[in-house]
Amino acid sequence: MKNVEMTVEGTMLTIKVDLSKEFGPSASGKTIIIASTEGNVTIPDREEKVGLNVYRKK
């Protein structure tokens, strides 16, 4: 994962992303990647999965 922090308290999932970071252009070059789980990942200590991409226009 890039710039993604997940925590679970009870039944509440919290996702933290630092919006000041950048990881370069997307594959298409149209956007700048800020954070990504890089596919679907399992939530810590749970069976559920999450897929997240945070990006902005170039």
PDB file of C-alpha atoms in Angstrom:
ATOM      1  CA  MET A   1       0.000   0.000   0.000  1.00  0.00           C
ATOM      2  CA  LYS A   2       1.102   3.536  -0.715  1.00  0.00           C
ATOM      3  CA  ASN A   3       0.215   6.256   1.809  1.00  0.00           C
ATOM      4  CA  VAL A   4      -2.792   4.360   3.252  1.00  0.00           C
ATOM      5  CA  GLU A   5      -3.251   3.559   6.936  1.00  0.00           C
ATOM      6  CA  MET A   6      -6.247   1.511   8.076  1.00  0.00           C
ATOM      7  CA  THR A   7      -7.429   0.884  11.633  1.00  0.00           C
ATOM      8  CA  VAL A   8     -10.473  -0.906  13.010  1.00  0.00           C
ATOM      9  CA  GLU A   9     -12.140  -0.026  16.304  1.00  0.00           C
ATOM     10  CA  GLY A  10     -15.138  -2.242  16.990  1.00  0.00           C
ATOM     11  CA  THR A  11     -17.055  -2.169  13.720  1.00  0.00           C
ATOM     12  CA  MET A  12     -15.657   1.162  12.515  1.00  0.00           C
ATOM     13  CA  LEU A  13     -12.983   1.244   9.801  1.00  0.00           C
ATOM     14  CA  THR A  14     -10.826   4.381   9.674  1.00  0.00           C
ATOM     15  CA  ILE A  15      -8.670   5.115   6.629  1.00  0.00           C
ATOM     16  CA  LYS A  16      -5.960   7.785   6.806  1.00  0.00           C
ATOM     17  CA  VAL A  17      -4.301   9.311   3.718  1.00  0.00           C
ATOM     18  CA  ASP A  18      -1.771  12.156   3.707  1.00  0.00           C
ATOM     19  CA  LEU A  19      -3.046  14.384   0.890  1.00  0.00           C
ATOM     20  CA  SER A  20       0.263  16.264   0.698  1.00  0.00           C
ATOM     21  CA  LYS A  21       2.128  13.245  -0.719  1.00  0.00           C
ATOM     22  CA  GLU A  22       2.475  12.290  -4.394  1.00  0.00           C
ATOM     23  CA  PHE A  23       3.656   9.077  -6.024  1.00  0.00           C
ATOM     24  CA  GLY A  24       3.935  10.294  -9.599  1.00  0.00           C
ATOM     25  CA  PRO A  25       1.707   9.946 -12.628  1.00  0.00           C
ATOM     26  CA  SER A  26      -0.782   7.151 -13.231  1.00  0.00           C
ATOM     27  CA  ALA A  27      -0.203   4.635 -16.003  1.00  0.00           C
ATOM     28  CA  SER A  28      -2.257   6.780 -18.397  1.00  0.00           C
ATOM     29  CA  GLY A  29      -0.420   9.927 -17.341  1.00  0.00           C
ATOM     30  CA  LYS A  30      -3.677  11.839 -16.871  1.00  0.00           C
ATOM     31  CA  THR A  31      -3.619  11.901 -13.072  1.00  0.00           C
ATOM     32  CA  ILE A  32      -1.201  12.118 -10.143  1.00  0.00           C
ATOM     33  CA  ILE A  33      -1.403   9.261  -7.634  1.00  0.00           C
ATOM     34  CA  ILE A  34      -1.702  10.363  -4.003  1.00  0.00           C
ATOM     35  CA  ALA A  35      -2.522   7.027  -2.349  1.00  0.00           C
ATOM     36  CA  SER A  36      -3.446   3.479  -3.304  1.00  0.00           C
ATOM     37  CA  THR A  37      -4.017   0.077  -1.783  1.00  0.00           C
ATOM     38  CA  GLU A  38      -2.680  -1.238  -5.110  1.00  0.00           C
ATOM     39  CA  GLY A  39      -5.616  -3.571  -5.558  1.00  0.00           C
ATOM     40  CA  ASN A  40      -8.022  -5.108  -3.070  1.00  0.00           C
ATOM     41  CA  VAL A  41      -6.553  -5.783   0.383  1.00  0.00           C
ATOM     42  CA  THR A  42      -7.976  -7.429   3.481  1.00  0.00           C
ATOM     43  CA  ILE A  43      -8.934  -5.108   6.325  1.00  0.00           C
ATOM     44  CA  PRO A  44      -6.741  -5.806   9.391  1.00  0.00           C
ATOM     45  CA  ASP A  45      -8.187  -8.596  11.579  1.00  0.00           C
ATOM     46  CA  ARG A  46     -11.323  -8.872   9.392  1.00  0.00           C
ATOM     47  CA  GLU A  47     -12.600 -10.836   6.395  1.00  0.00           C
ATOM     48  CA  GLU A  48     -13.717  -7.783   4.411  1.00  0.00           C
ATOM     49  CA  LYS A  49     -11.607  -6.281   1.666  1.00  0.00           C
ATOM     50  CA  VAL A  50     -11.129  -2.710   0.456  1.00  0.00           C
ATOM     51  CA  GLY A  51      -9.734  -1.199  -2.732  1.00  0.00           C
ATOM     52  CA  LEU A  52      -8.769   2.472  -2.653  1.00  0.00           C
ATOM     53  CA  ASN A  53      -7.249   4.952  -5.099  1.00  0.00           C
ATOM     54  CA  VAL A  54      -6.793   8.647  -4.335  1.00  0.00           C
ATOM     55  CA  TYR A  55      -5.658  10.835  -7.233  1.00  0.00           C
ATOM     56  CA  ARG A  56      -6.036  14.265  -8.802  1.00  0.00           C
ATOM     57  CA  LYS A  57      -5.937  15.656 -12.313  1.00  0.00           C
ATOM     58  CA  LYS A  58      -2.509  16.551 -13.664  1.00  0.00           C
TER      59      LYS A  58
END
